[in-house]
Short mmCIF file of C-alpha atoms and ligand atoms in Angstrom, two decimals:
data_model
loop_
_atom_site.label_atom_id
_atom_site.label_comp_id
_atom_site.label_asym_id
_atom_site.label_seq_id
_atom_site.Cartn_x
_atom_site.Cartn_y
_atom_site.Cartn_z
CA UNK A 1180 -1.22 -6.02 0.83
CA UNK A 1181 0.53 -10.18 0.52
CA UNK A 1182 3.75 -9.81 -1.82
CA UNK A 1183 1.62 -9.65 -4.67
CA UNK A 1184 0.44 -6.17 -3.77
CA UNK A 1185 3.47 -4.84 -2.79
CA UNK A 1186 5.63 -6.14 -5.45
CA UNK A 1187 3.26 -4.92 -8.00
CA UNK A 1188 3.09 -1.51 -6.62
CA UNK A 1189 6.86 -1.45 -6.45
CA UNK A 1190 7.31 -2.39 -10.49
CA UNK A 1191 4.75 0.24 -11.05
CA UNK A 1192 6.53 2.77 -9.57
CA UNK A 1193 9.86 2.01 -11.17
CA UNK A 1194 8.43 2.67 -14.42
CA UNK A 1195 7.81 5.73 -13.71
CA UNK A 1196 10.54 7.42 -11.50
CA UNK A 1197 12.79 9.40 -13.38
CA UNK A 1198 16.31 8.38 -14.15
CA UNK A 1199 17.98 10.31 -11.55
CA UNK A 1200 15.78 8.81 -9.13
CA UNK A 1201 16.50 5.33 -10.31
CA UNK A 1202 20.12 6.08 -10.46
CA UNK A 1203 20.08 7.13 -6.85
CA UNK A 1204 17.75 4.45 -5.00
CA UNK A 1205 19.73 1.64 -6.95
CA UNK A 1206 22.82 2.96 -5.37
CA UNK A 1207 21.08 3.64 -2.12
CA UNK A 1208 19.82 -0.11 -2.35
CA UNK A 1209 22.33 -1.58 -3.51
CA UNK A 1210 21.33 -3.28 -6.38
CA UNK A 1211 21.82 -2.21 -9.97
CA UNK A 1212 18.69 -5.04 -10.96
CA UNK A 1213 15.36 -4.00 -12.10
CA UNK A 1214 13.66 -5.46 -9.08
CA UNK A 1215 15.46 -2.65 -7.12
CA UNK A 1216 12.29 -1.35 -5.31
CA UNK A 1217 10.13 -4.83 -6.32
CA UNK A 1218 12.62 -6.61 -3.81
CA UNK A 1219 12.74 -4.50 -0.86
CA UNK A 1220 8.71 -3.52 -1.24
CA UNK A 1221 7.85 -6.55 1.82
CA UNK A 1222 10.94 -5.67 3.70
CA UNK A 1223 8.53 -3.77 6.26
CA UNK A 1224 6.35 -6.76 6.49
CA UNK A 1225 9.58 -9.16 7.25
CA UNK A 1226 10.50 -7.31 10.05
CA UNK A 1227 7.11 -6.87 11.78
CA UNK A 1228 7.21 -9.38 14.36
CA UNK A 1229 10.89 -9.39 14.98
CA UNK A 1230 12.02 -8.13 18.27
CA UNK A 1231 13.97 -5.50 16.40
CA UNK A 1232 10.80 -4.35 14.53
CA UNK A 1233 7.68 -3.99 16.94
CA UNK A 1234 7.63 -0.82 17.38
CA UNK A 1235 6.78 -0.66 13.48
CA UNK A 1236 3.69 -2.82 13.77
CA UNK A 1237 0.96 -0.04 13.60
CA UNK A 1238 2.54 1.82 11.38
CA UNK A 1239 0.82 -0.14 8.41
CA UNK A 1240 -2.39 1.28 8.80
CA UNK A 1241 -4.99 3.37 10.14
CA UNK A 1242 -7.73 2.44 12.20
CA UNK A 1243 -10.73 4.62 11.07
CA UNK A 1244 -13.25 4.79 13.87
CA UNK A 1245 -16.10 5.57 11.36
CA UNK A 1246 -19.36 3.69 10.58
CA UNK A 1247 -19.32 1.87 7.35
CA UNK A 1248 -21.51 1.54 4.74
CA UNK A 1249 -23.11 4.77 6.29
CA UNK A 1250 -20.56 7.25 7.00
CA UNK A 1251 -16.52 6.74 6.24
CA UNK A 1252 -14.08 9.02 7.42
CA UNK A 1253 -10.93 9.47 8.69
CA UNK A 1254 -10.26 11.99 11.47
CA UNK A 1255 -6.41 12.22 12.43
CA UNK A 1256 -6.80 13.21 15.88
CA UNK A 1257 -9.28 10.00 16.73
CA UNK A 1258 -7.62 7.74 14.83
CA UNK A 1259 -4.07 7.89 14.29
CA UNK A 1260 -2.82 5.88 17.55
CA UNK A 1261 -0.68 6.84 20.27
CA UNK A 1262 2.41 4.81 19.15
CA UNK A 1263 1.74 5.90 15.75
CA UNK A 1264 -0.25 4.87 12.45
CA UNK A 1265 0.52 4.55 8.72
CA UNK A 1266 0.29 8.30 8.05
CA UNK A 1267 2.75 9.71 10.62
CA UNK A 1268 5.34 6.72 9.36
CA UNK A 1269 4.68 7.64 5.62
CA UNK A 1270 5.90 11.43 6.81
CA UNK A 1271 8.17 10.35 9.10
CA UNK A 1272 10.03 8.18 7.05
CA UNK A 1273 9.79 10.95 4.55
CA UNK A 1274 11.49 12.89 6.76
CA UNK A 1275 14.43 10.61 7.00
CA UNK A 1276 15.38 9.80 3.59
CA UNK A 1277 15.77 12.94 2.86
CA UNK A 1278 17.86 13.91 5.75
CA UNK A 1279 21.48 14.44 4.90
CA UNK A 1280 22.85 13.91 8.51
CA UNK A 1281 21.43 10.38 8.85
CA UNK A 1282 23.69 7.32 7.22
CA UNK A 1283 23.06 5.74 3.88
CA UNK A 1284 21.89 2.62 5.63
CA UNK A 1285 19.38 4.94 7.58
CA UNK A 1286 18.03 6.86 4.66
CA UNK A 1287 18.18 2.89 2.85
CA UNK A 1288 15.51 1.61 5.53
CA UNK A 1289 13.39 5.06 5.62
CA UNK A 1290 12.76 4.63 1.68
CA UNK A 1291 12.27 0.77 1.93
CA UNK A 1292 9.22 1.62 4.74
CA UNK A 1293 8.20 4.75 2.03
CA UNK A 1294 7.70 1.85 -0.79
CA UNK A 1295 6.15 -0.10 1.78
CA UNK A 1296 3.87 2.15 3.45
CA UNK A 1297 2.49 4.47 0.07
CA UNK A 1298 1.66 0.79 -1.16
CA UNK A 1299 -0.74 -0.32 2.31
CA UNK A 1300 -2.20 3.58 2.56
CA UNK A 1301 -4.07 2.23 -0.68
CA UNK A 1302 -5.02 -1.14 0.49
CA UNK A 1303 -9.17 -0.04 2.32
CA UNK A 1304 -9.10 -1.82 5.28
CA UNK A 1305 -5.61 -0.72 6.14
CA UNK A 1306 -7.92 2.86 6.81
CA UNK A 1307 -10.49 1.08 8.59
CA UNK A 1308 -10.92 0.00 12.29
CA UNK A 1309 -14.02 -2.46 12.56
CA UNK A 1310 -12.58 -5.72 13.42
CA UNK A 1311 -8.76 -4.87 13.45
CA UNK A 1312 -9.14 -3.69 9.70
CA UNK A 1313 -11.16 -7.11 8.86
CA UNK A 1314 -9.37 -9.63 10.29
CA UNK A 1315 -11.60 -10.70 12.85
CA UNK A 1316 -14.16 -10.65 10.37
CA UNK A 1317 -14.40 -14.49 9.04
CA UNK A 1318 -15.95 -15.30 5.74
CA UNK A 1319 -16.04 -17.79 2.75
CA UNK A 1320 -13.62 -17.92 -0.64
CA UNK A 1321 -14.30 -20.62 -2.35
CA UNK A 1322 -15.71 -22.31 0.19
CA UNK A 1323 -12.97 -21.80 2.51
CA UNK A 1324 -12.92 -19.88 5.85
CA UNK A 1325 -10.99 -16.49 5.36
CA UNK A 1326 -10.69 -13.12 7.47
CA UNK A 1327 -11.61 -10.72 5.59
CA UNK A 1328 -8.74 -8.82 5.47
CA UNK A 1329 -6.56 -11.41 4.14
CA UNK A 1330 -9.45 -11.66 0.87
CA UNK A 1331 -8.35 -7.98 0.48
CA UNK A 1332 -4.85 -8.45 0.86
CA UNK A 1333 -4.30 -11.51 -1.44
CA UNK A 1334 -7.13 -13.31 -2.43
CA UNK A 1335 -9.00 -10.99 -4.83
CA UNK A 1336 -6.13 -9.66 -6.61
CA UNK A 1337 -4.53 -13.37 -7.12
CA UNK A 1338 -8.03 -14.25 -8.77
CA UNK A 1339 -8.09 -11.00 -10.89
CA UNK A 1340 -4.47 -12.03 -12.60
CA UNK A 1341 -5.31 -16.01 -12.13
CA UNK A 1342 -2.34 -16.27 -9.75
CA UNK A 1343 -1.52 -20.14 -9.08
CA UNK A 1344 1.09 -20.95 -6.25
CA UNK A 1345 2.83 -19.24 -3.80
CA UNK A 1346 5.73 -17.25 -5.71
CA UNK A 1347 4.35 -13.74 -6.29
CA UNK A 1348 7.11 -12.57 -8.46
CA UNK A 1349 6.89 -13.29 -11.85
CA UNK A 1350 2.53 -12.21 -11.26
CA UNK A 1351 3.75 -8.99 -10.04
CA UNK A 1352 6.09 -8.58 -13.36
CA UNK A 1353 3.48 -9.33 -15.38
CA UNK A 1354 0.71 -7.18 -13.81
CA UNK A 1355 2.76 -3.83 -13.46
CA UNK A 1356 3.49 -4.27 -16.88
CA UNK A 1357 -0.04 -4.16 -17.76
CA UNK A 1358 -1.10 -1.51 -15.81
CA UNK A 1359 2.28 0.72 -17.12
CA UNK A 1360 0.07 0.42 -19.97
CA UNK A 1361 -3.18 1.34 -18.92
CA UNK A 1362 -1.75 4.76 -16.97
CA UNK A 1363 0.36 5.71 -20.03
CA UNK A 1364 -2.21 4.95 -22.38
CA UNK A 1365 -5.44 2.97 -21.15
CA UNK A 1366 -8.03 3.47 -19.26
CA UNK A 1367 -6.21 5.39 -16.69
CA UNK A 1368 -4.41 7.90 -18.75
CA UNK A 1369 -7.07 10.33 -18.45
CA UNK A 1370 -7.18 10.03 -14.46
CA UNK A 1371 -3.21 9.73 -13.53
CA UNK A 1372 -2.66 13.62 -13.19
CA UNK A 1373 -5.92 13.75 -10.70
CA UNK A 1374 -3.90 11.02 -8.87
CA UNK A 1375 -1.35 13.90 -8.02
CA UNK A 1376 -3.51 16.58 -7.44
CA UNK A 1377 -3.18 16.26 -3.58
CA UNK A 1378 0.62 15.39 -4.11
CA UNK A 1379 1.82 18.06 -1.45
CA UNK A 1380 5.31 17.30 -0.78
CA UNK A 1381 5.85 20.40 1.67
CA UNK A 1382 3.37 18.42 3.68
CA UNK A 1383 3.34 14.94 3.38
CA UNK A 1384 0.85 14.50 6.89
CA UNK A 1385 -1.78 16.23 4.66
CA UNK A 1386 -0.61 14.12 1.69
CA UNK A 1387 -1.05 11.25 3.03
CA UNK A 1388 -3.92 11.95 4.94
CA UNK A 1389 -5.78 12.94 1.81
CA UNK A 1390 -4.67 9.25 0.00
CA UNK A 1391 -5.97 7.58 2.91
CA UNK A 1392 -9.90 9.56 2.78
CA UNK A 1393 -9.71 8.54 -0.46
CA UNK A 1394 -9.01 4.97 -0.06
CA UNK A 1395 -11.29 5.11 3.33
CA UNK A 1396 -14.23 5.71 1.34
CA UNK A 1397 -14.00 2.73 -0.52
CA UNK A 1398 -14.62 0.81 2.73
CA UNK A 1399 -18.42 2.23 2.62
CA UNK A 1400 -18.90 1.39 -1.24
CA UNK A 1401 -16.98 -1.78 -1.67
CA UNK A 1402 -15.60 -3.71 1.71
CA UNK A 1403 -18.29 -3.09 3.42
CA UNK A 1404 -21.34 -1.83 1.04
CA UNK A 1405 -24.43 -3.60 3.51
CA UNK A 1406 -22.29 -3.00 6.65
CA UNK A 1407 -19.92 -5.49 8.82
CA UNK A 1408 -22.95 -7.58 10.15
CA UNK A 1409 -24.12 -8.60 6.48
CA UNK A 1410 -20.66 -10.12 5.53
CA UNK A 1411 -20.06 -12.23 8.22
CA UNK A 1412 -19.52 -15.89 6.51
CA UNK A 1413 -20.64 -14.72 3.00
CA UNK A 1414 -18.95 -16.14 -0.17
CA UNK A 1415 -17.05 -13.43 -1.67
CA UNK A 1416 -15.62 -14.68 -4.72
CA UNK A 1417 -18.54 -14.37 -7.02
CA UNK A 1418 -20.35 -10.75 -7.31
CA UNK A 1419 -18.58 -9.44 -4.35
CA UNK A 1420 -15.69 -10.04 -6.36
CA UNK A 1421 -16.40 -8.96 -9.51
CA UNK A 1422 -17.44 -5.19 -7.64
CA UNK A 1423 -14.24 -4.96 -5.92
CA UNK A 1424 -11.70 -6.39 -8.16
CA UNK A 1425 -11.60 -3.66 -10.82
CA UNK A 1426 -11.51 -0.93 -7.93
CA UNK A 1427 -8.74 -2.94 -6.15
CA UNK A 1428 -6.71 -2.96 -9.30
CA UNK A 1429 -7.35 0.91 -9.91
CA UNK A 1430 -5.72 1.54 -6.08
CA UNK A 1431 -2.33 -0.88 -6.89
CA UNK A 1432 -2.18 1.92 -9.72
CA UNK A 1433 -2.89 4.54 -8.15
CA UNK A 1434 -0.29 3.13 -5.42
CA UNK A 1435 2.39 2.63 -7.84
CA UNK A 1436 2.12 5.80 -9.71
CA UNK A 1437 1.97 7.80 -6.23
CA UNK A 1438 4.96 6.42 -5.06
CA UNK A 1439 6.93 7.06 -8.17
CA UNK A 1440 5.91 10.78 -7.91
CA UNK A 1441 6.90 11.07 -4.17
CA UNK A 1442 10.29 9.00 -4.19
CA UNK A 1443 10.97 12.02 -7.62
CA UNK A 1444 10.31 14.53 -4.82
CA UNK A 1445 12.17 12.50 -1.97
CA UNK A 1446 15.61 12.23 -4.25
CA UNK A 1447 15.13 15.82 -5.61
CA UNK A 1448 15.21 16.90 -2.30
CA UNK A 1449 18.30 14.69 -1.19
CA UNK A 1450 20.11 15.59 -4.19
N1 DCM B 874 16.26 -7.11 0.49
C1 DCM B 874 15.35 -7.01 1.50
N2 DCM B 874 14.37 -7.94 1.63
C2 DCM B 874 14.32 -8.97 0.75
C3 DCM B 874 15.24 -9.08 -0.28
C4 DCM B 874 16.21 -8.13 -0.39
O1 DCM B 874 15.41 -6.09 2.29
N3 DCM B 874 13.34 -9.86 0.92
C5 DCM B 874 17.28 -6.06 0.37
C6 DCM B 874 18.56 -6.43 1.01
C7 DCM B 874 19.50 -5.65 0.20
C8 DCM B 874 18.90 -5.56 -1.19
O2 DCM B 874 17.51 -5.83 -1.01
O3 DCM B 874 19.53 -4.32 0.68
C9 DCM B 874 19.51 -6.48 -2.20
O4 DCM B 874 19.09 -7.78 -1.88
P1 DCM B 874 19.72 -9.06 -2.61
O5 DCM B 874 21.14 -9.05 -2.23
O6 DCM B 874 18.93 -10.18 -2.01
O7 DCM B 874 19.49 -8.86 -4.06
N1 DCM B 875 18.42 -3.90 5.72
C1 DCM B 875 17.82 -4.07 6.94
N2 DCM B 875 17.35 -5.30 7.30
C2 DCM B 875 17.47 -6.32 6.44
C3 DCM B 875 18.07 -6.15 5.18
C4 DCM B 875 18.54 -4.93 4.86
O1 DCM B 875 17.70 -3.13 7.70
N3 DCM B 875 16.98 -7.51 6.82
C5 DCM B 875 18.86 -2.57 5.36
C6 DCM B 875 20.23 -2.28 5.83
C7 DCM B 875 20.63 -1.26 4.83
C8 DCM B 875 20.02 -1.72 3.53
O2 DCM B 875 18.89 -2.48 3.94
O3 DCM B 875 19.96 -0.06 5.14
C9 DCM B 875 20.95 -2.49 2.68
O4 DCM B 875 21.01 -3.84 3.12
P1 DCM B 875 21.95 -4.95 2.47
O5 DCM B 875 23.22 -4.81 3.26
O6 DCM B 875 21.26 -6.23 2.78
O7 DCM B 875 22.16 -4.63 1.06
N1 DCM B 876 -4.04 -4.60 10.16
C1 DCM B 876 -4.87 -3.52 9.86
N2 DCM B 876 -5.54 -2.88 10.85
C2 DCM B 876 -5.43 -3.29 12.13
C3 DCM B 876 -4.62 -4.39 12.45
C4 DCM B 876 -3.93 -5.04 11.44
O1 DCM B 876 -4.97 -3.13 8.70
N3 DCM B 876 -6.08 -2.63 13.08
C5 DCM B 876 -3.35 -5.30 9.07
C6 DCM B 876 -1.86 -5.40 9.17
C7 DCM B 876 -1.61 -6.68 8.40
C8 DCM B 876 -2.81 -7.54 8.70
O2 DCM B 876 -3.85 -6.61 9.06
O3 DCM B 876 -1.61 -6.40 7.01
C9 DCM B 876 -2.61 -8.56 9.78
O4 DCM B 876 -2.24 -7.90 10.95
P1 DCM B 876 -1.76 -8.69 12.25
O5 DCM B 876 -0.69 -9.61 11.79
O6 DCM B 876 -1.28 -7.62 13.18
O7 DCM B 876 -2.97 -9.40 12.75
ZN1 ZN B 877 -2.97 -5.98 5.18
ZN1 ZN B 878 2.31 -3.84 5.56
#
C-alpha cells in the first residue's frame, strides 16, 4: 500500500486493540498520541532503499508463481524467496517482539515491520508474481500512464475516499473511522469473527500464509479477471474501478482488524 493504506490500516487497528495493548505499544513507541501505530505504519517503507535496510526489500510481498485469471495460488516452497518474503518477515518479526532477551528498541522495530507487513499481506499484488507484482505492467488512470501496481497501491483507494493532494493523514483519520463503524456495526459486523478464524498465533507461518491465499485469490477475480495480456494500457478508473474498489476497501478492514487481533496476542505474550 502508499501511506494511505498503511495509515488507514494502522487507525483501524488501534480501535480495536485492547487497552493493555495500547498501553504497552505506546510505551514501546514512544508516543502517548493516538497516531501511535498510524505514524510508524510506513516506517518499513522509509527504510527500504537505505543502505541500512536492503536486506528488508522482499520482505513486503510474495511473489505467487501462479496463472491468473485461471488458477491463483500460493505455494510456500515455490514462492517464498531465498532471502525471504512477506510471510517469513510477518513470523519472524513476530518472533521478535515478543522475545524478552532482545532490547526495547529491537522489539520497537519488530512491531513497527508487524504493522507494516499484516497491512501489505492484504494488498493482491503484494501475493502475486507476474510483472514484479504489477509494476511492469503499464496502464491508463485517467488518462495517465500508471503501473499497475501503483493503481492498487494508491490510486483506487484515493478515488474511493475522493483523496485530493499529497498528505494522506487526515484521509486515513477519516476512513478508519468509517470503517470502525462498518466492522462494529455495518456491513462487516457479520463477517469480522470469520476474519479470525485462521488467527493461529502458535503458528503465525500458517497464519499468514492462510491471509495471503486469501488475498491471492483476489488477483484471479479482480487484478487480473481477463488475464495480464488484456490489461495492458486499459483505463482502469471507470468499471474496473468500481469492481475493485469495494473489495479493496473490505481487505484495509480486514487488514486493520487482523492486526489488532495479532498485536492482542503479540503483547499478551510479552506481558
Ligand atoms: N516514526 C517513524 N517514522 C515516521 C514518524 C515517526 O518511525 N515517519 C517513529 C519515530 C518514533 C515515533 O514514531 O519512534 C515517534 O515519532 P515522532 O517523534 O515523530 O512523533
Ligand atoms: N527507529 C528506527 N529508525 C527510525 C526511527 C525509529 O529504527 N528512522 C526505531 C528505533 C527505536 C524506535 O524506532 O526502535 C523508537 O525510535 P525514536 O527514538 O525515534 O522514538
Ligand atoms: N513489489 C511487489 N512484488 C514484487 C516487487 C515489488 O509487490 N515482486 C512491491 C513493493 C512495492 C512496490 O511493489 O510496494 C514497488 O516495488 P519496487 O520499489 O521494488 O519496484
Ligand atoms: Zn505495493
Ligand atoms: Zn511495504
Amino acid at each position: 500500500w502508499g501511506g494511505l493504506g498503511h495509515i488507514t490500516t494502522a487507525f483501524v487497528a488501534s480501535n480495536f486493540v485492547a487497552n493493555t495493548t495500547e498501553a504497552y505499544l505506546k510505551q514501546l513507541l514512544g508516543s502517548q498520541d493516538a497516531d501511535y501505530m498510524a505514524k510508524v505504519a510506513s516506517w518499513a517503507d522509509s527504510i527500504r532503499y537505505t543502505q541500512w535496510g536492503r536486506f528488508t526489500k522482499n520482505f513486503h510481498f510474495i511473489d505467487a508463481h501462479d496463472s491468473p485469471p485461471e488458477d491463483c495460488n500460493i505455494d510456500f516452497e515455490r514462492d517464498c524467496k531465498e532471502g525471504g518474503c512477506v510471510i517469513t518477515a510477518l513470523a519472524n518479526y513476530t518472533q521478535q517482539s515478543v522475545d524478552p532477551s532482545l532490547p526495547a528498541w529491537r522489539r520497537a522495530q519488530a512491531a513497527k515491520f508487524v504493522i507494516h507487513f499484516v497491512g501489505d499481506l492484504h494488498q493482491p499484488l503484494h501475493n502475486e508474481d507476474v510483472a514484479r507484482g504489477g509494476n511492469g505492467i503499464h496502464v491508463l488512470w485517467n488518462g495517465r500512464d500508471f503501473n499497475l501496481h501503483h493503481v492498487w497501491d494508491s490510486s483506487i483507494t484515493e478515488k474511493w475516499l475522493g483523496m485530493r493532494g499529497r498528505k494522506p493523514y487526515p484521509w486515513a483519520e477519516k476512513w478508519s473511522a468509517d470503517l470502525t463503524k462498518k466492522i462494529n456495526s455495518g456491513i462487516y459486523a457479520d463477517e469480522k469473527d470469520d476474519w479470525l478464524a485462521d488467527l493461529d498465533f502458535s503458528n503465525p507461518e500458517e497464519t499468514a500464509l492462510a491471509w495471503s491465499r486469501e488475498c491471492n485469490k483476489l488477483v484471479c477475480q479482480y487484478v487480473f479477471p481477463e488475464g495480464p495480456k488484456a490489461i495492458a494500457g486499459q483505463e482502469l478508473s471507470g468499471e474496473y474501478y468500481e469492481k475493485a474498489a469495494p473489495m479493496l476497501e473490505k481487505q484495509v478492514a480486514r487488514a486493520g482488524y487482523r492486526m489488532a487481533a495479532w498485536l492482542d496476542k503479540i503483547v499478551d505474550q510479552y506481558l
